[in-house]
mmCIF file of C-alpha atoms in Angstrom:
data_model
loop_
_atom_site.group_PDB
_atom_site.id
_atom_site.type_symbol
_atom_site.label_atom_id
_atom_site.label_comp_id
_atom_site.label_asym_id
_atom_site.label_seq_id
_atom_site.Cartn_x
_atom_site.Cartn_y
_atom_site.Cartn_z
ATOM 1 C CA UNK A 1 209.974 -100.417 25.393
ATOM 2 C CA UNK A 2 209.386 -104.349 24.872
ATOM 3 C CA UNK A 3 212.348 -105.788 22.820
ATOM 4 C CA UNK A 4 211.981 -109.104 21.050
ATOM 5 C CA UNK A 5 214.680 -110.260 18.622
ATOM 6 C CA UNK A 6 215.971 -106.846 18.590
ATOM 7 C CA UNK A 7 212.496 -105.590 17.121
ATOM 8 C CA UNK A 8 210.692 -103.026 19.514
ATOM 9 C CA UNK A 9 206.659 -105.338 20.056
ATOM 10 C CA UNK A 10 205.305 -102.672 23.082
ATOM 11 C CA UNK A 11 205.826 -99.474 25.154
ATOM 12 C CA UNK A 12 204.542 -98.598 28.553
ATOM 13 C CA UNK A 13 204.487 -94.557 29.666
ATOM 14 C CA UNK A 14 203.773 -93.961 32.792
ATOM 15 C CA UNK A 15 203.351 -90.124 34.724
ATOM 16 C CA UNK A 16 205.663 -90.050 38.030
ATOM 17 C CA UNK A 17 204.437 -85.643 38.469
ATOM 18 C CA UNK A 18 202.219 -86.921 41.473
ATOM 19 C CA UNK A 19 204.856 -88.504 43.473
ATOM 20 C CA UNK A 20 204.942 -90.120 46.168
ATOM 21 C CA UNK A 21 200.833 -90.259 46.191
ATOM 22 C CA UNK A 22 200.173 -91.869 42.988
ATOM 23 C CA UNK A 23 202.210 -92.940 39.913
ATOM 24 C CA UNK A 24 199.685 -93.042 36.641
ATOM 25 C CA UNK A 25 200.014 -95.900 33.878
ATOM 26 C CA UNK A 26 199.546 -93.466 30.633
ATOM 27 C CA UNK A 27 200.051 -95.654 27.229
ATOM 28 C CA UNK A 28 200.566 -99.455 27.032
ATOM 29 C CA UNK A 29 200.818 -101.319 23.772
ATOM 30 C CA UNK A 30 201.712 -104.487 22.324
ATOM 31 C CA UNK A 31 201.717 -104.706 18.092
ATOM 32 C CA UNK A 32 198.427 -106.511 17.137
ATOM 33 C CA UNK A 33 200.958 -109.739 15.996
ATOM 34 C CA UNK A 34 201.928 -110.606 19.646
ATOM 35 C CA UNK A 35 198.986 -109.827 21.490
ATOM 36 C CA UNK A 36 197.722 -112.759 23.190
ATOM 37 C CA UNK A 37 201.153 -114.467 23.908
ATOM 38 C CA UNK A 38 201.511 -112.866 27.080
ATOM 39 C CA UNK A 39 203.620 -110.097 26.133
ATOM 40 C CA UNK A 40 201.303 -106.977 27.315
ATOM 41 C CA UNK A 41 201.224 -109.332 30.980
ATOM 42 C CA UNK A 42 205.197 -109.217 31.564
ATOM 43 C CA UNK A 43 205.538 -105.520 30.314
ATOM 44 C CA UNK A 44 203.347 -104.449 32.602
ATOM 45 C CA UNK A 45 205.024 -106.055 35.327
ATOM 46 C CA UNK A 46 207.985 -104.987 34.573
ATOM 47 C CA UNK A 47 206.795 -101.844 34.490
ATOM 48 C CA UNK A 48 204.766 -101.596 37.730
ATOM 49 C CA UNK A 49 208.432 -102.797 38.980
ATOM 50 C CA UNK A 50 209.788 -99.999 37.947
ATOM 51 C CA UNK A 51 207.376 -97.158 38.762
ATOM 52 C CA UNK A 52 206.687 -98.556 42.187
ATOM 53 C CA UNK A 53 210.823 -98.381 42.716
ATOM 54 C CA UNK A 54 210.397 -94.515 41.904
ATOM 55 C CA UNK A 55 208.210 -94.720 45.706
ATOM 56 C CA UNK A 56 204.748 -94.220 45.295
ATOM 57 C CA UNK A 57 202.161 -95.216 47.516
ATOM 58 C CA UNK A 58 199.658 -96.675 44.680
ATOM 59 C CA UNK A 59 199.715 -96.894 40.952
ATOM 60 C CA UNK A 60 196.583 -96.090 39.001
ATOM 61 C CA UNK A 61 195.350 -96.618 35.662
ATOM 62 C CA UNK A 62 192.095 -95.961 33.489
ATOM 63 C CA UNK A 63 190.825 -97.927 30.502
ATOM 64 C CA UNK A 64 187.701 -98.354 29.030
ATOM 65 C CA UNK A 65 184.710 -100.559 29.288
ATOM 66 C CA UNK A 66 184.845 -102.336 25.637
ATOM 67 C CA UNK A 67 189.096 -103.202 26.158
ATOM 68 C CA UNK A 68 188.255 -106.167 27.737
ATOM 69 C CA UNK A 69 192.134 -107.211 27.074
ATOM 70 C CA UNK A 70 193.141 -104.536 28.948
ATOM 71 C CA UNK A 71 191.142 -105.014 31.588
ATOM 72 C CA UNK A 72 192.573 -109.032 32.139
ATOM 73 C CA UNK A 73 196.312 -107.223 31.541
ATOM 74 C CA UNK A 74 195.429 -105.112 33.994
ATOM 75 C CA UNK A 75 194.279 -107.610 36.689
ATOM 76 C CA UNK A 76 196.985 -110.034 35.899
ATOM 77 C CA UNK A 77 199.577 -107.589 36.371
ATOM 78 C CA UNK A 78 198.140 -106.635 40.086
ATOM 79 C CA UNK A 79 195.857 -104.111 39.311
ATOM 80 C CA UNK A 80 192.575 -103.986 41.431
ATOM 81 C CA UNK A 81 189.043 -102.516 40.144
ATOM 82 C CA UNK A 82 187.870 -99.602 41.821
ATOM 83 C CA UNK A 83 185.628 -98.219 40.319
ATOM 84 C CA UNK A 84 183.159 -97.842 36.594
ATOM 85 C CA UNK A 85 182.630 -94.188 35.968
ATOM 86 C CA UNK A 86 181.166 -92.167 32.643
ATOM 87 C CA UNK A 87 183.477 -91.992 29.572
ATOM 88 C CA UNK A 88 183.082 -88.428 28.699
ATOM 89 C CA UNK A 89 185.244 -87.898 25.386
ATOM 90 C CA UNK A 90 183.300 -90.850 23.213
ATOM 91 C CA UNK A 91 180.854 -92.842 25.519
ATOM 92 C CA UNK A 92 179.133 -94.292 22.388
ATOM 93 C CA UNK A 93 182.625 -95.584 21.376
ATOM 94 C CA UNK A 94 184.614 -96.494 24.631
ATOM 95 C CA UNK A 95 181.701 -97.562 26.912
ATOM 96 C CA UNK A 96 182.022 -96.760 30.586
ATOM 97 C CA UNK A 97 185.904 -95.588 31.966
ATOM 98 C CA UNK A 98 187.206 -98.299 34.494
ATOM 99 C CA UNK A 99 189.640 -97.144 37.039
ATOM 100 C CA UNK A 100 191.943 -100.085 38.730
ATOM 101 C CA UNK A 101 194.724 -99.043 41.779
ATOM 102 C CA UNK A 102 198.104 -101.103 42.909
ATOM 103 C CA UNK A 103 198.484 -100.023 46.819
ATOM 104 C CA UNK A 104 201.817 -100.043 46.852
ATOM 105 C CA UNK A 105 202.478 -98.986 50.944
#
């Protein structure tokens, strides 16, 4: 949870079942006020801080093709592209599914 001011602005979940091979980035979300402050940025590097203290030898995430935002989160947090695959729950609505890794050891 991101605090500001005392008022929750984000949340990052995260799925440690696959340790030590791969942690996986589930939800992360910034209110729609303080998006583009740099909020989403440090949350996320807090929170690869913490999941890659739980051991794990990368950390992996999927977004889609149209979240351009979360794509430059991503990459500013670490994260490298690794590959574009097909969205398969709503193609028409999410674009192509974009998989990025932190190598962690």
């Amino acid at each position: 949870m991101t605090v500001l001011d005392e008022k929750p602005i984000g949340f990052v979940s995260w799925n440690p079942s696959r340790l030590p091979e791969f942690t996986e980035v589930g939800h992360n979300c910034i209110l729609p006020e303080y998006k583009g402050k740099g909020y989403g940025k440090r949350q996320m590097q807090e929170a690869v801080r913490r999941m890659t203290a739980q051991g794990p030898k990368k950390i992996v995430v999927w977004t889609n093709e149209l979240l351009v935002p979360a794509q430059h989160t991503y990459e500013s947090a670490g994260f490298q592209f690794v590959k574009k695959s097909e969205e398969t729950l709503c193609p028409e609505y999410a674009g192509q599914r974009i998989h990025y890794e932190i190598t962690v050891r």
